[in-house]
Amino acid sequence: MKQLDVCLTPDLLHLHQLNNVVVVVADIFRATSCMVTGLAYGVGSITPVATVEECKALQEKGYFAAAERNAMKVEGFDLDNSPFSYMSERLIGSHIAMTTTNGTLSIAKAKSAAVKVLIGAFLNLGALVNELRSEQYDVLVLCAGWKGRPNLEDTLFAGALAEALKDEFILVEDAALMAQRLYQQGRGNLLNFVANSSHVRRLQRLGIQKDISYSLQTDLYDVVPVLRGSRLVAMH
Amino acid sequence: MKQLDVCLTPDLLHLHQLNNVVVVVADIFRATSCMVTGLAYGVGSITPVATVEECKALQEKGYFAAAERNAMKVEGFDLDNSPFSYMSERLIGSHIAMTTTNGTLSIAKAKSAAVKVLIGAFLNLGALVNELRSEQYDVLVLCAGWKGRPNLEDTLFAGALAEALKDEFILVEDAALMAQRLYQQGRGNLLNFVANSSHVRRLQRLGIQKDISYSLQTDLYDVVPVLRGSRLVAMH
């Protein structure tokens, strides 16, 4: 049987073996929710980069550029890190470069060794579950966390995947089990369950409550973003 | 208000600031449960060391020596890692040197910077809660985990502490919140709740079910082990 493992933060990725593993990166608030939304709305590709400088360089080559640090848009860039910004008509068919505090760093760490990197969010949970069922490989859910620390919302997403795939995958280690149990506890009302979390408090101070509610909705889109070379594109 | 934070594995300790912080180290299966038991039964001191070689060196100086790797006693040492081994009359007043796969490594990592290192287990939960209430410092619960990975039983213990102290301490980050919620979910039957965990399966294969049941009992002892120099002794 295939195995499903969970890495609660990129700072623990060194403990995981990535050869022949499909890595699903999740940064629910808000990088991967933005990526899923953008590709669902017709964005051509999203290139995740680790640094603001790389993002700037791609902007100069004609990319739309999105740079977020500490949950705020960096001066001089085209897009912020709100999923609603990725629904714009001007972005259809366009190429976007994106850097965020946690999410794009996780993608950069994963892509060196994984057989495939997919992007996960509650927004595309069902589509992702179908895709992972059809893959022959083991799965690692890499939670982006917050500056190296685990966070509640990404862990809950990992738990949602574990719960959905429990009949086809073995949950190998306790991190997967803990994520699954937290999801079982919280799934009746995710918004309420995350209300006290550190990141939600941080985002609420910035007035982006609507991004939070939006990003906790399940199965809005059928798209599965996959990393091809340096670009995330919609699968198929 | 004082803060309570949780570090789910020693591999994330670099993210935490330890100055003016009391660190509570927990390795429920079984190092810290052994330490609490031994000191409650009258052992004079327990010196945790990181390596088998250091343990051997203290044995040659007349210490009783306990060395565990991968949940098994290392050849040539006096004691294994079962709490029941620490109830012996021959150990009363004696000095023990101990090294384990995860627990003693965590203590070694914590002692460099923390204002005080205490040892936690379900067995001394109430005594520890009283002690932490009377301290003026913030608290970090350091879960020993398993070879760098988080595990369920140490996380549950961190959650039990968070739950008991929630009126006097702020739970600063999501790791503390997640631990607390898992504990709230599992506390009705901890033994059942950990039954599928990786470490329990590992220990069950070794036939040490009774150590597991024993280590999940709450408030058997009033002792709070504290690190004084290189030795753990009973507080007061």
Short mmCIF file of N, CA, C and O in Angstrom, two decimals, chain B residues 112-206:
data_model
loop_
_atom_site.label_atom_id
_atom_site.label_comp_id
_atom_site.label_asym_id
_atom_site.label_seq_id
_atom_site.Cartn_x
_atom_site.Cartn_y
_atom_site.Cartn_z
N SER B 112 21.76 24.34 27.61
CA SER B 112 22.71 25.39 27.25
C SER B 112 22.17 26.79 27.52
O SER B 112 22.91 27.68 27.88
N ALA B 113 20.86 26.99 27.33
CA ALA B 113 20.34 28.36 27.38
C ALA B 113 19.22 28.59 28.39
O ALA B 113 19.01 29.71 28.83
N ALA B 114 18.50 27.55 28.76
CA ALA B 114 17.32 27.76 29.59
C ALA B 114 17.68 28.20 30.99
O ALA B 114 18.75 27.86 31.51
N VAL B 115 16.80 28.96 31.62
CA VAL B 115 17.03 29.40 32.99
C VAL B 115 16.91 28.21 33.94
O VAL B 115 17.57 28.16 34.99
N LYS B 116 16.12 27.23 33.56
CA LYS B 116 15.90 26.05 34.39
C LYS B 116 15.36 24.93 33.50
O LYS B 116 14.57 25.21 32.59
N VAL B 117 15.79 23.71 33.74
CA VAL B 117 15.26 22.56 32.99
C VAL B 117 14.53 21.64 33.97
O VAL B 117 15.13 21.16 34.93
N LEU B 118 13.25 21.43 33.71
CA LEU B 118 12.45 20.51 34.52
C LEU B 118 12.06 19.30 33.67
O LEU B 118 12.04 19.37 32.45
N ILE B 119 11.74 18.22 34.38
CA ILE B 119 11.38 16.99 33.68
C ILE B 119 9.89 16.72 33.87
O ILE B 119 9.39 16.72 35.00
N GLY B 120 9.21 16.51 32.73
CA GLY B 120 7.77 16.31 32.79
C GLY B 120 7.33 14.94 32.29
O GLY B 120 7.95 14.36 31.40
N ALA B 121 6.27 14.46 32.92
CA ALA B 121 5.63 13.21 32.50
C ALA B 121 4.19 13.28 32.99
O ALA B 121 3.86 14.11 33.85
N PHE B 122 3.33 12.44 32.45
CA PHE B 122 1.98 12.39 33.01
C PHE B 122 2.04 12.03 34.50
O PHE B 122 1.23 12.49 35.30
N LEU B 123 3.03 11.22 34.85
CA LEU B 123 3.17 10.73 36.23
C LEU B 123 3.33 11.85 37.26
O LEU B 123 2.98 11.67 38.42
N ASN B 124 3.88 12.99 36.87
CA ASN B 124 4.07 14.10 37.81
C ASN B 124 3.40 15.39 37.32
O ASN B 124 3.82 16.51 37.66
N LEU B 125 2.37 15.25 36.51
CA LEU B 125 1.73 16.41 35.88
C LEU B 125 1.27 17.46 36.89
O LEU B 125 1.57 18.65 36.75
N GLY B 126 0.56 17.04 37.92
CA GLY B 126 0.01 18.00 38.89
C GLY B 126 1.09 18.75 39.63
O GLY B 126 1.01 19.97 39.81
N ALA B 127 2.13 18.03 40.05
CA ALA B 127 3.24 18.67 40.77
C ALA B 127 3.94 19.70 39.88
O ALA B 127 4.31 20.79 40.33
N LEU B 128 4.10 19.34 38.64
CA LEU B 128 4.74 20.22 37.67
C LEU B 128 3.90 21.48 37.43
O LEU B 128 4.42 22.60 37.37
N VAL B 129 2.59 21.28 37.30
CA VAL B 129 1.67 22.41 37.10
C VAL B 129 1.79 23.40 38.27
O VAL B 129 1.91 24.61 38.07
N ASN B 130 1.82 22.87 39.49
CA ASN B 130 1.96 23.74 40.66
C ASN B 130 3.28 24.51 40.64
O ASN B 130 3.32 25.70 40.93
N GLU B 131 4.33 23.81 40.27
CA GLU B 131 5.65 24.45 40.20
C GLU B 131 5.65 25.56 39.16
O GLU B 131 6.16 26.67 39.42
N LEU B 132 5.12 25.29 37.98
CA LEU B 132 5.14 26.29 36.89
C LEU B 132 4.29 27.51 37.23
O LEU B 132 4.60 28.63 36.86
N ARG B 133 3.20 27.27 37.95
CA ARG B 133 2.36 28.40 38.41
C ARG B 133 3.15 29.34 39.31
O ARG B 133 2.97 30.55 39.27
N SER B 134 4.04 28.77 40.12
CA SER B 134 4.78 29.59 41.09
C SER B 134 6.02 30.25 40.48
O SER B 134 6.64 31.12 41.10
N GLU B 135 6.40 29.82 39.27
CA GLU B 135 7.57 30.42 38.62
C GLU B 135 7.20 31.76 37.99
O GLU B 135 6.08 31.96 37.54
N GLN B 136 8.18 32.66 37.89
CA GLN B 136 7.92 33.95 37.24
C GLN B 136 8.20 33.90 35.74
O GLN B 136 7.94 34.87 35.03
N TYR B 137 8.73 32.79 35.25
CA TYR B 137 9.22 32.73 33.87
C TYR B 137 8.20 32.16 32.88
O TYR B 137 7.29 31.43 33.26
N ASP B 138 8.41 32.49 31.61
CA ASP B 138 7.69 31.82 30.54
C ASP B 138 8.11 30.35 30.48
O ASP B 138 9.18 29.98 30.99
N VAL B 139 7.28 29.54 29.85
CA VAL B 139 7.53 28.10 29.81
C VAL B 139 7.60 27.62 28.36
O VAL B 139 6.79 28.03 27.52
N LEU B 140 8.58 26.78 28.08
CA LEU B 140 8.61 26.06 26.81
C LEU B 140 8.57 24.57 27.10
O LEU B 140 9.43 24.05 27.83
N VAL B 141 7.59 23.89 26.54
CA VAL B 141 7.55 22.42 26.65
C VAL B 141 8.29 21.87 25.44
O VAL B 141 7.90 22.12 24.30
N LEU B 142 9.36 21.16 25.71
CA LEU B 142 10.17 20.57 24.64
C LEU B 142 9.84 19.08 24.53
O LEU B 142 10.20 18.29 25.41
N CYS B 143 9.14 18.72 23.47
CA CYS B 143 8.80 17.31 23.24
C CYS B 143 10.01 16.62 22.61
O CYS B 143 10.57 17.12 21.63
N ALA B 144 10.38 15.48 23.15
CA ALA B 144 11.56 14.78 22.65
C ALA B 144 11.32 14.17 21.27
O ALA B 144 12.23 14.07 20.46
N GLY B 145 10.08 13.76 21.01
CA GLY B 145 9.77 13.19 19.70
C GLY B 145 10.51 11.90 19.42
O GLY B 145 11.00 11.22 20.35
N TRP B 146 10.61 11.55 18.14
CA TRP B 146 11.32 10.33 17.75
C TRP B 146 12.26 10.65 16.61
O TRP B 146 11.84 10.88 15.49
N LYS B 147 13.56 10.67 16.89
CA LYS B 147 14.58 10.96 15.88
C LYS B 147 14.26 12.22 15.07
O LYS B 147 14.35 12.22 13.85
N GLY B 148 13.88 13.25 15.79
CA GLY B 148 13.64 14.53 15.14
C GLY B 148 12.20 14.78 14.74
O GLY B 148 11.80 15.91 14.46
N ARG B 149 11.40 13.72 14.70
CA ARG B 149 10.00 13.89 14.29
C ARG B 149 9.08 14.07 15.50
O ARG B 149 9.34 13.52 16.56
N PRO B 150 8.01 14.81 15.31
CA PRO B 150 7.02 14.92 16.39
C PRO B 150 6.38 13.56 16.67
O PRO B 150 6.29 12.73 15.78
N ASN B 151 5.98 13.34 17.90
CA ASN B 151 5.18 12.15 18.16
C ASN B 151 3.94 12.49 18.98
O ASN B 151 3.83 13.57 19.56
N LEU B 152 3.02 11.54 18.98
CA LEU B 152 1.71 11.81 19.57
C LEU B 152 1.77 11.93 21.09
O LEU B 152 1.18 12.83 21.68
N GLU B 153 2.48 11.02 21.75
CA GLU B 153 2.41 10.97 23.22
C GLU B 153 3.06 12.19 23.87
O GLU B 153 2.53 12.72 24.86
N ASP B 154 4.18 12.66 23.32
CA ASP B 154 4.82 13.84 23.90
C ASP B 154 3.97 15.10 23.61
O ASP B 154 3.88 16.00 24.45
N THR B 155 3.37 15.13 22.43
CA THR B 155 2.48 16.25 22.09
C THR B 155 1.26 16.27 23.02
O THR B 155 0.84 17.35 23.47
N LEU B 156 0.72 15.10 23.32
CA LEU B 156 -0.42 15.02 24.24
C LEU B 156 -0.04 15.53 25.62
O LEU B 156 -0.82 16.22 26.28
N PHE B 157 1.16 15.19 26.06
CA PHE B 157 1.61 15.70 27.36
C PHE B 157 1.71 17.22 27.33
O PHE B 157 1.27 17.90 28.28
N ALA B 158 2.29 17.77 26.27
CA ALA B 158 2.37 19.24 26.14
C ALA B 158 0.97 19.84 26.19
O ALA B 158 0.74 20.89 26.81
N GLY B 159 0.02 19.16 25.54
CA GLY B 159 -1.36 19.62 25.56
C GLY B 159 -1.98 19.56 26.94
O GLY B 159 -2.76 20.44 27.33
N ALA B 160 -1.63 18.53 27.70
CA ALA B 160 -2.15 18.41 29.07
C ALA B 160 -1.65 19.57 29.93
O ALA B 160 -2.40 20.15 30.72
N LEU B 161 -0.38 19.93 29.77
CA LEU B 161 0.17 21.08 30.49
C LEU B 161 -0.51 22.38 30.05
O LEU B 161 -0.86 23.22 30.88
N ALA B 162 -0.67 22.54 28.74
CA ALA B 162 -1.31 23.75 28.21
C ALA B 162 -2.73 23.87 28.76
O ALA B 162 -3.16 24.95 29.18
N GLU B 163 -3.44 22.77 28.76
CA GLU B 163 -4.82 22.78 29.26
C GLU B 163 -4.86 23.15 30.74
O GLU B 163 -5.68 23.97 31.17
N ALA B 164 -3.94 22.57 31.53
CA ALA B 164 -3.94 22.84 32.97
C ALA B 164 -3.54 24.28 33.30
O ALA B 164 -3.96 24.84 34.31
N LEU B 165 -2.74 24.88 32.42
CA LEU B 165 -2.20 26.21 32.71
C LEU B 165 -2.86 27.32 31.91
O LEU B 165 -2.41 28.47 31.93
N LYS B 166 -3.93 27.02 31.20
CA LYS B 166 -4.48 27.98 30.24
C LYS B 166 -5.00 29.27 30.87
O LYS B 166 -5.07 30.29 30.21
N ASP B 167 -5.34 29.23 32.16
CA ASP B 167 -5.83 30.46 32.79
C ASP B 167 -4.70 31.37 33.26
O ASP B 167 -4.91 32.56 33.47
N GLU B 168 -3.50 30.81 33.43
CA GLU B 168 -2.38 31.63 33.90
C GLU B 168 -1.37 31.94 32.81
O GLU B 168 -0.49 32.79 33.00
N PHE B 169 -1.43 31.23 31.70
CA PHE B 169 -0.44 31.42 30.63
C PHE B 169 -1.16 31.70 29.31
O PHE B 169 -2.25 31.17 29.07
N ILE B 170 -0.53 32.52 28.46
CA ILE B 170 -1.00 32.68 27.08
C ILE B 170 -0.36 31.56 26.25
O ILE B 170 0.84 31.33 26.35
N LEU B 171 -1.18 30.90 25.45
CA LEU B 171 -0.62 29.92 24.51
C LEU B 171 -0.22 30.68 23.25
O LEU B 171 -1.05 31.12 22.48
N VAL B 172 1.10 30.87 23.08
CA VAL B 172 1.56 31.84 22.08
C VAL B 172 1.45 31.41 20.63
O VAL B 172 1.21 32.22 19.76
N GLU B 173 1.70 30.15 20.35
CA GLU B 173 1.76 29.76 18.94
C GLU B 173 0.89 28.53 18.70
O GLU B 173 0.38 27.91 19.63
N ASP B 174 0.74 28.21 17.41
CA ASP B 174 -0.19 27.14 17.04
C ASP B 174 0.22 25.77 17.56
O ASP B 174 -0.65 24.90 17.77
N ALA B 175 1.50 25.52 17.76
CA ALA B 175 1.91 24.21 18.26
C ALA B 175 1.27 23.96 19.63
O ALA B 175 0.79 22.85 19.91
N ALA B 176 1.23 24.98 20.48
CA ALA B 176 0.61 24.84 21.80
C ALA B 176 -0.90 24.60 21.66
O ALA B 176 -1.49 23.76 22.35
N LEU B 177 -1.49 25.33 20.75
CA LEU B 177 -2.93 25.20 20.50
C LEU B 177 -3.28 23.80 19.96
O LEU B 177 -4.25 23.17 20.39
N MET B 178 -2.46 23.32 19.04
CA MET B 178 -2.72 21.99 18.46
C MET B 178 -2.56 20.91 19.52
O MET B 178 -3.36 19.98 19.61
N ALA B 179 -1.53 21.05 20.35
CA ALA B 179 -1.30 20.08 21.42
C ALA B 179 -2.49 20.08 22.39
O ALA B 179 -2.99 19.02 22.78
N GLN B 180 -2.94 21.26 22.75
CA GLN B 180 -4.07 21.38 23.68
C GLN B 180 -5.32 20.71 23.10
O GLN B 180 -6.01 19.96 23.79
N ARG B 181 -5.60 20.96 21.83
CA ARG B 181 -6.81 20.38 21.21
C ARG B 181 -6.72 18.87 21.10
O ARG B 181 -7.71 18.16 21.29
N LEU B 182 -5.52 18.36 20.79
CA LEU B 182 -5.36 16.91 20.73
C LEU B 182 -5.59 16.30 22.11
O LEU B 182 -6.23 15.25 22.25
N TYR B 183 -5.08 16.97 23.13
CA TYR B 183 -5.28 16.47 24.49
C TYR B 183 -6.77 16.48 24.87
O TYR B 183 -7.28 15.52 25.45
N GLN B 184 -7.44 17.59 24.52
CA GLN B 184 -8.88 17.67 24.83
C GLN B 184 -9.63 16.52 24.16
O GLN B 184 -10.57 15.95 24.73
N GLN B 185 -9.18 16.16 22.97
CA GLN B 185 -9.83 15.08 22.22
C GLN B 185 -9.52 13.71 22.84
O GLN B 185 -10.38 12.83 22.86
N GLY B 186 -8.30 13.55 23.35
CA GLY B 186 -7.86 12.22 23.77
C GLY B 186 -7.92 11.93 25.25
O GLY B 186 -7.79 10.77 25.67
N ARG B 187 -8.14 12.94 26.07
CA ARG B 187 -7.92 12.74 27.51
C ARG B 187 -8.87 11.73 28.15
O ARG B 187 -8.55 11.16 29.18
N GLY B 188 -10.03 11.53 27.54
CA GLY B 188 -10.97 10.56 28.11
C GLY B 188 -10.39 9.15 28.14
O GLY B 188 -10.71 8.36 29.03
N ASN B 189 -9.52 8.85 27.19
CA ASN B 189 -8.90 7.53 27.14
C ASN B 189 -7.57 7.63 26.38
O ASN B 189 -7.49 7.32 25.19
N LEU B 190 -6.56 8.07 27.11
CA LEU B 190 -5.26 8.30 26.47
C LEU B 190 -4.70 7.03 25.85
O LEU B 190 -4.14 7.04 24.75
N LEU B 191 -4.86 5.92 26.55
CA LEU B 191 -4.30 4.65 26.07
C LEU B 191 -4.90 4.29 24.72
O LEU B 191 -4.19 3.89 23.79
N ASN B 192 -6.19 4.46 24.61
CA ASN B 192 -6.87 4.19 23.35
C ASN B 192 -6.44 5.20 22.28
O ASN B 192 -6.23 4.84 21.12
N PHE B 193 -6.28 6.43 22.69
CA PHE B 193 -5.96 7.51 21.74
C PHE B 193 -4.58 7.32 21.12
O PHE B 193 -4.34 7.70 19.98
N VAL B 194 -3.64 6.76 21.88
CA VAL B 194 -2.29 6.57 21.33
C VAL B 194 -2.10 5.20 20.67
O VAL B 194 -1.03 4.91 20.15
N ALA B 195 -3.15 4.39 20.68
CA ALA B 195 -2.99 2.99 20.27
C ALA B 195 -2.43 2.83 18.85
O ALA B 195 -1.70 1.88 18.58
N ASN B 196 -2.73 3.77 17.94
CA ASN B 196 -2.22 3.65 16.57
C ASN B 196 -0.93 4.42 16.32
O ASN B 196 -0.47 4.49 15.19
N SER B 197 -0.39 5.04 17.36
CA SER B 197 0.76 5.89 17.11
C SER B 197 1.98 5.05 16.74
O SER B 197 2.08 3.88 17.08
N SER B 198 2.90 5.68 16.04
CA SER B 198 4.06 4.95 15.54
C SER B 198 4.90 4.37 16.66
O SER B 198 5.37 3.24 16.59
N HIS B 199 5.07 5.16 17.73
CA HIS B 199 5.95 4.71 18.81
C HIS B 199 5.30 3.57 19.60
O HIS B 199 5.97 2.63 20.02
N VAL B 200 3.99 3.66 19.77
CA VAL B 200 3.31 2.58 20.48
C VAL B 200 3.41 1.29 19.69
O VAL B 200 3.69 0.22 20.24
N ARG B 201 3.24 1.39 18.37
CA ARG B 201 3.40 0.19 17.55
C ARG B 201 4.82 -0.36 17.65
O ARG B 201 5.04 -1.55 17.77
N ARG B 202 5.80 0.57 17.68
CA ARG B 202 7.20 0.18 17.80
C ARG B 202 7.45 -0.53 19.14
O ARG B 202 8.09 -1.57 19.20
N LEU B 203 6.90 0.04 20.22
CA LEU B 203 7.11 -0.54 21.55
C LEU B 203 6.33 -1.85 21.71
O LEU B 203 6.81 -2.79 22.35
N GLN B 204 5.15 -1.90 21.12
CA GLN B 204 4.36 -3.13 21.24
C GLN B 204 5.07 -4.31 20.61
O GLN B 204 5.02 -5.42 21.11
N ARG B 205 5.75 -4.02 19.50
CA ARG B 205 6.53 -5.10 18.88
C ARG B 205 7.59 -5.61 19.84
O ARG B 205 8.01 -6.74 19.77
N LEU B 206 8.05 -4.74 20.75
CA LEU B 206 9.06 -5.14 21.72
C LEU B 206 8.43 -5.69 23.01
O LEU B 206 9.14 -6.03 23.95
#
